[in-house]
Amino acid sequence: MSVFQTYLQLGFFHIFNLQAYDHLVFLLALCAPYVLREWRRVVALVTGFTLGHSLTLALATLGVVVFPAAVIEALIPVTILLTCVFNLIQAPRGPRRNDTRRPAPVWLAWPNLLAVVFGLIHGLGFSSYLRGLLGATSRPVLELLAFNVGVELGQLLIVLLILLVGFVVVRGFRAAPRDWVMVVTGIAAGVAAVLLLGQLNA
């Protein structure tokens, strides 16, 4: 197996793994307000998140930026909690009528900007794991690229599963979209609160 394939698999299984449940919970909160037909917006969100974490992952792995691991581990649940707050603010309250306003372009919407900013924080979290794998590698450009691609593939698969579950719950079980958003957001917020308290008490 080539170096690229090795780090591609490492990136994929690092995100698509219960040990990375903090990142999984963030993706759950990020995708909660959206339904399957809005998959393009979700892909845009995840891509923004990937751009953010790819930048800080590279900078931290190469030693350009250094942050205390404890601070990053505390900030990750904060990003989840903030995402949950925004979900609650924009949770649908029923069908809108006579709303002729054109939606803002996807690339200008605030959720995309937040995804990029929060991705910067999560990338620093990924870097601790990747630095442990690289050891003494001095210029791991290929490894960084492969790892990022693997993480992105894992994220897209997770997002697809979340959207499919949401589709089944809302369409199959006739749940109200607001109820789906509120329940999922509540679960994500609860997990994030436990994570944050654990970090603060560590």
mmCIF file of C-alpha atoms in Angstrom:
data_model
loop_
_atom_site.group_PDB
_atom_site.id
_atom_site.type_symbol
_atom_site.label_atom_id
_atom_site.label_comp_id
_atom_site.label_asym_id
_atom_site.label_seq_id
_atom_site.Cartn_x
_atom_site.Cartn_y
_atom_site.Cartn_z
ATOM 1 C CA MET A 1 0.000 0.000 0.000
ATOM 2 C CA SER A 2 1.338 3.451 -0.935
ATOM 3 C CA VAL A 3 1.933 6.279 1.533
ATOM 4 C CA PHE A 4 -1.008 8.187 0.052
ATOM 5 C CA GLN A 5 -3.382 5.238 0.469
ATOM 6 C CA THR A 6 -2.161 4.640 4.014
ATOM 7 C CA TYR A 7 -2.817 8.202 5.165
ATOM 8 C CA LEU A 8 -6.045 8.365 3.172
ATOM 9 C CA GLN A 9 -7.345 5.416 5.189
ATOM 10 C CA LEU A 10 -6.019 6.897 8.427
ATOM 11 C CA GLY A 11 -7.873 10.159 7.757
ATOM 12 C CA PHE A 12 -11.083 8.354 6.808
ATOM 13 C CA PHE A 13 -11.126 6.060 9.815
ATOM 14 C CA HIS A 14 -10.041 8.835 12.176
ATOM 15 C CA ILE A 15 -13.223 10.816 11.446
ATOM 16 C CA PHE A 16 -15.455 7.798 10.775
ATOM 17 C CA ASN A 17 -14.712 6.387 14.201
ATOM 18 C CA LEU A 18 -16.469 6.570 17.559
ATOM 19 C CA GLN A 19 -13.196 7.707 19.130
ATOM 20 C CA ALA A 20 -13.654 10.973 17.203
ATOM 21 C CA TYR A 21 -17.172 11.397 18.588
ATOM 22 C CA ASP A 22 -16.623 15.086 19.334
ATOM 23 C CA HIS A 23 -16.177 15.761 15.620
ATOM 24 C CA LEU A 24 -19.091 13.433 14.810
ATOM 25 C CA VAL A 25 -21.322 15.374 17.207
ATOM 26 C CA PHE A 26 -20.247 18.639 15.580
ATOM 27 C CA LEU A 27 -21.229 17.307 12.148
ATOM 28 C CA LEU A 28 -24.556 16.151 13.610
ATOM 29 C CA ALA A 29 -25.254 19.636 14.953
ATOM 30 C CA LEU A 30 -24.061 21.261 11.729
ATOM 31 C CA CYS A 31 -26.411 19.191 9.560
ATOM 32 C CA ALA A 32 -29.442 19.120 11.871
ATOM 33 C CA PRO A 33 -31.325 22.070 10.264
ATOM 34 C CA TYR A 34 -31.117 20.628 6.744
ATOM 35 C CA VAL A 35 -33.066 17.999 4.822
ATOM 36 C CA LEU A 36 -31.945 15.662 2.075
ATOM 37 C CA ARG A 37 -33.038 17.927 -0.777
ATOM 38 C CA GLU A 38 -30.701 20.609 0.611
ATOM 39 C CA TRP A 39 -27.654 18.383 0.175
ATOM 40 C CA ARG A 40 -25.856 21.021 -1.894
ATOM 41 C CA ARG A 41 -25.955 23.460 1.004
ATOM 42 C CA VAL A 42 -24.723 20.754 3.349
ATOM 43 C CA VAL A 43 -21.835 19.885 1.019
ATOM 44 C CA ALA A 44 -20.947 23.596 0.931
ATOM 45 C CA LEU A 45 -20.940 23.666 4.743
ATOM 46 C CA VAL A 46 -18.772 20.574 5.025
ATOM 47 C CA THR A 47 -16.390 21.907 2.366
ATOM 48 C CA GLY A 48 -16.034 25.154 4.326
ATOM 49 C CA PHE A 49 -15.346 23.144 7.459
ATOM 50 C CA THR A 50 -12.755 21.118 5.539
ATOM 51 C CA LEU A 51 -11.014 24.254 4.240
ATOM 52 C CA GLY A 52 -10.761 25.575 7.777
ATOM 53 C CA HIS A 53 -9.438 22.425 9.395
ATOM 54 C CA SER A 54 -7.102 21.682 6.456
ATOM 55 C CA LEU A 55 -5.381 25.032 6.962
ATOM 56 C CA THR A 56 -4.770 24.715 10.688
ATOM 57 C CA LEU A 57 -4.024 21.001 10.420
ATOM 58 C CA ALA A 58 -1.216 21.766 7.980
ATOM 59 C CA LEU A 59 0.126 24.732 9.956
ATOM 60 C CA ALA A 60 0.056 22.887 13.279
ATOM 61 C CA THR A 61 1.510 19.671 11.878
ATOM 62 C CA LEU A 62 4.372 21.584 10.267
ATOM 63 C CA GLY A 63 4.986 23.448 13.527
ATOM 64 C CA VAL A 64 4.060 26.894 12.170
ATOM 65 C CA VAL A 65 1.393 27.431 14.824
ATOM 66 C CA VAL A 66 1.317 25.933 18.301
ATOM 67 C CA PHE A 67 -1.657 25.855 20.665
ATOM 68 C CA PRO A 68 -2.037 24.058 24.003
ATOM 69 C CA ALA A 69 -3.925 20.811 23.426
ATOM 70 C CA ALA A 70 -6.075 21.394 26.534
ATOM 71 C CA VAL A 71 -7.336 24.712 25.153
ATOM 72 C CA ILE A 72 -8.283 23.156 21.817
ATOM 73 C CA GLU A 73 -10.016 20.223 23.486
ATOM 74 C CA ALA A 74 -12.105 22.719 25.461
ATOM 75 C CA LEU A 75 -12.874 24.870 22.409
ATOM 76 C CA ILE A 76 -14.194 21.954 20.336
ATOM 77 C CA PRO A 77 -17.298 21.415 22.524
ATOM 78 C CA VAL A 78 -17.766 25.198 22.541
ATOM 79 C CA THR A 79 -18.055 25.101 18.737
ATOM 80 C CA ILE A 80 -20.717 22.404 19.089
ATOM 81 C CA LEU A 81 -22.663 24.423 21.672
ATOM 82 C CA LEU A 82 -22.558 27.557 19.524
ATOM 83 C CA THR A 83 -23.758 25.580 16.504
ATOM 84 C CA CYS A 84 -26.633 24.261 18.630
ATOM 85 C CA VAL A 85 -27.564 27.799 19.695
ATOM 86 C CA PHE A 86 -27.724 28.908 16.063
ATOM 87 C CA ASN A 87 -29.822 25.836 15.244
ATOM 88 C CA LEU A 88 -32.340 26.788 17.911
ATOM 89 C CA ILE A 89 -32.481 30.359 16.644
ATOM 90 C CA GLN A 90 -33.203 29.312 13.061
ATOM 91 C CA ALA A 91 -35.329 26.224 13.825
ATOM 92 C CA PRO A 92 -38.346 26.154 11.453
ATOM 93 C CA ARG A 93 -41.618 27.237 13.033
ATOM 94 C CA GLY A 94 -43.833 26.037 10.212
ATOM 95 C CA PRO A 95 -44.243 26.708 6.488
ATOM 96 C CA ARG A 96 -43.642 30.272 5.384
ATOM 97 C CA ARG A 97 -46.298 31.853 3.204
ATOM 98 C CA ASN A 98 -46.023 34.781 0.844
ATOM 99 C CA ASP A 99 -42.289 34.928 1.436
ATOM 100 C CA THR A 100 -40.893 36.315 -1.796
ATOM 101 C CA ARG A 101 -37.431 37.123 -0.494
ATOM 102 C CA ARG A 102 -34.633 35.512 -2.410
ATOM 103 C CA PRO A 103 -32.340 33.396 -0.232
ATOM 104 C CA ALA A 104 -28.795 34.600 0.223
ATOM 105 C CA PRO A 105 -26.194 32.891 -1.956
ATOM 106 C CA VAL A 106 -24.785 29.801 -0.297
ATOM 107 C CA TRP A 107 -21.255 31.184 -0.168
ATOM 108 C CA LEU A 108 -22.434 34.343 1.631
ATOM 109 C CA ALA A 109 -24.592 32.638 4.245
ATOM 110 C CA TRP A 110 -23.361 32.935 7.836
ATOM 111 C CA PRO A 111 -23.440 29.154 8.478
ATOM 112 C CA ASN A 112 -20.694 28.718 5.881
ATOM 113 C CA LEU A 113 -18.502 31.325 7.546
ATOM 114 C CA LEU A 114 -19.027 29.689 10.919
ATOM 115 C CA ALA A 115 -18.169 26.295 9.445
ATOM 116 C CA VAL A 116 -14.832 27.679 8.223
ATOM 117 C CA VAL A 117 -14.049 29.343 11.568
ATOM 118 C CA PHE A 118 -15.004 26.253 13.561
ATOM 119 C CA GLY A 119 -13.002 24.142 11.123
ATOM 120 C CA LEU A 120 -9.907 26.119 12.090
ATOM 121 C CA ILE A 121 -10.373 24.963 15.687
ATOM 122 C CA HIS A 122 -11.107 21.340 14.808
ATOM 123 C CA GLY A 123 -8.033 21.221 12.556
ATOM 124 C CA LEU A 124 -5.844 21.928 15.559
ATOM 125 C CA GLY A 125 -7.510 18.977 17.268
ATOM 126 C CA PHE A 126 -6.771 16.716 14.293
ATOM 127 C CA SER A 127 -3.129 17.828 14.291
ATOM 128 C CA SER A 128 -2.305 16.170 17.631
ATOM 129 C CA TYR A 129 -3.341 12.799 16.213
ATOM 130 C CA LEU A 130 -1.512 13.329 12.907
ATOM 131 C CA ARG A 131 1.730 14.510 14.545
ATOM 132 C CA GLY A 132 1.745 11.316 16.580
ATOM 133 C CA LEU A 133 1.488 9.285 13.368
ATOM 134 C CA LEU A 134 4.132 11.208 11.454
ATOM 135 C CA GLY A 135 6.846 11.032 14.069
ATOM 136 C CA ALA A 136 10.054 12.493 12.664
ATOM 137 C CA THR A 137 8.737 13.193 9.140
ATOM 138 C CA SER A 138 10.027 16.665 8.262
ATOM 139 C CA ARG A 139 7.909 17.739 5.250
ATOM 140 C CA PRO A 140 4.802 15.539 5.235
ATOM 141 C CA VAL A 141 3.079 17.239 2.288
ATOM 142 C CA LEU A 142 1.785 14.033 0.712
ATOM 143 C CA GLU A 143 0.699 12.682 4.080
ATOM 144 C CA LEU A 144 -1.178 15.905 4.887
ATOM 145 C CA LEU A 145 -2.975 15.860 1.551
ATOM 146 C CA ALA A 146 -3.960 12.212 1.852
ATOM 147 C CA PHE A 147 -5.099 12.608 5.458
ATOM 148 C CA ASN A 148 -7.271 15.615 4.580
ATOM 149 C CA VAL A 149 -8.853 13.800 1.644
ATOM 150 C CA GLY A 150 -9.584 10.843 3.897
ATOM 151 C CA VAL A 151 -11.170 13.084 6.537
ATOM 152 C CA GLU A 152 -13.314 14.765 3.879
ATOM 153 C CA LEU A 153 -14.540 11.437 2.507
ATOM 154 C CA GLY A 154 -15.383 10.280 6.009
ATOM 155 C CA GLN A 155 -17.235 13.516 6.728
ATOM 156 C CA LEU A 156 -19.279 13.270 3.540
ATOM 157 C CA LEU A 157 -20.310 9.720 4.385
ATOM 158 C CA ILE A 158 -21.324 10.754 7.905
ATOM 159 C CA VAL A 159 -23.303 13.714 6.556
ATOM 160 C CA LEU A 160 -25.075 11.466 4.048
ATOM 161 C CA LEU A 161 -26.089 9.105 6.849
ATOM 162 C CA ILE A 162 -27.374 12.005 8.964
ATOM 163 C CA LEU A 163 -29.452 13.361 6.071
ATOM 164 C CA LEU A 164 -30.846 9.907 5.304
ATOM 165 C CA VAL A 165 -31.861 9.358 8.930
ATOM 166 C CA GLY A 166 -33.475 12.794 8.979
ATOM 167 C CA PHE A 167 -35.343 11.968 5.761
ATOM 168 C CA VAL A 168 -36.667 8.722 7.233
ATOM 169 C CA VAL A 169 -37.737 10.406 10.479
ATOM 170 C CA VAL A 170 -39.433 13.399 8.830
ATOM 171 C CA ARG A 171 -40.937 11.688 5.793
ATOM 172 C CA GLY A 172 -41.303 8.113 6.976
ATOM 173 C CA PHE A 173 -42.457 8.748 10.539
ATOM 174 C CA ARG A 174 -44.127 12.094 9.753
ATOM 175 C CA ALA A 175 -42.148 13.943 12.402
ATOM 176 C CA ALA A 176 -42.230 17.719 12.251
ATOM 177 C CA PRO A 177 -38.966 19.181 10.882
ATOM 178 C CA ARG A 178 -38.760 21.459 13.918
ATOM 179 C CA ASP A 179 -39.006 18.472 16.250
ATOM 180 C CA TRP A 180 -36.159 16.735 14.399
ATOM 181 C CA VAL A 181 -33.964 19.838 14.649
ATOM 182 C CA MET A 182 -34.767 20.345 18.329
ATOM 183 C CA VAL A 183 -34.150 16.717 19.332
ATOM 184 C CA VAL A 184 -30.905 16.349 17.393
ATOM 185 C CA THR A 185 -29.669 19.733 18.580
ATOM 186 C CA GLY A 186 -30.536 18.835 22.167
ATOM 187 C CA ILE A 187 -28.578 15.590 21.944
ATOM 188 C CA ALA A 188 -25.560 17.357 20.441
ATOM 189 C CA ALA A 189 -25.716 20.129 23.063
ATOM 190 C CA GLY A 190 -25.917 17.582 25.884
ATOM 191 C CA VAL A 191 -22.861 15.695 24.661
ATOM 192 C CA ALA A 192 -20.953 18.958 24.150
ATOM 193 C CA ALA A 193 -21.816 20.152 27.651
ATOM 194 C CA VAL A 194 -20.503 16.900 29.144
ATOM 195 C CA LEU A 195 -17.305 17.198 27.072
ATOM 196 C CA LEU A 196 -16.764 20.803 28.133
ATOM 197 C CA LEU A 197 -17.327 20.079 31.809
ATOM 198 C CA GLY A 198 -14.918 17.163 31.565
ATOM 199 C CA GLN A 199 -12.235 19.420 30.074
ATOM 200 C CA LEU A 200 -12.796 22.174 32.629
ATOM 201 C CA ASN A 201 -12.551 19.683 35.510
ATOM 202 C CA ALA A 202 -9.498 17.892 34.103
#
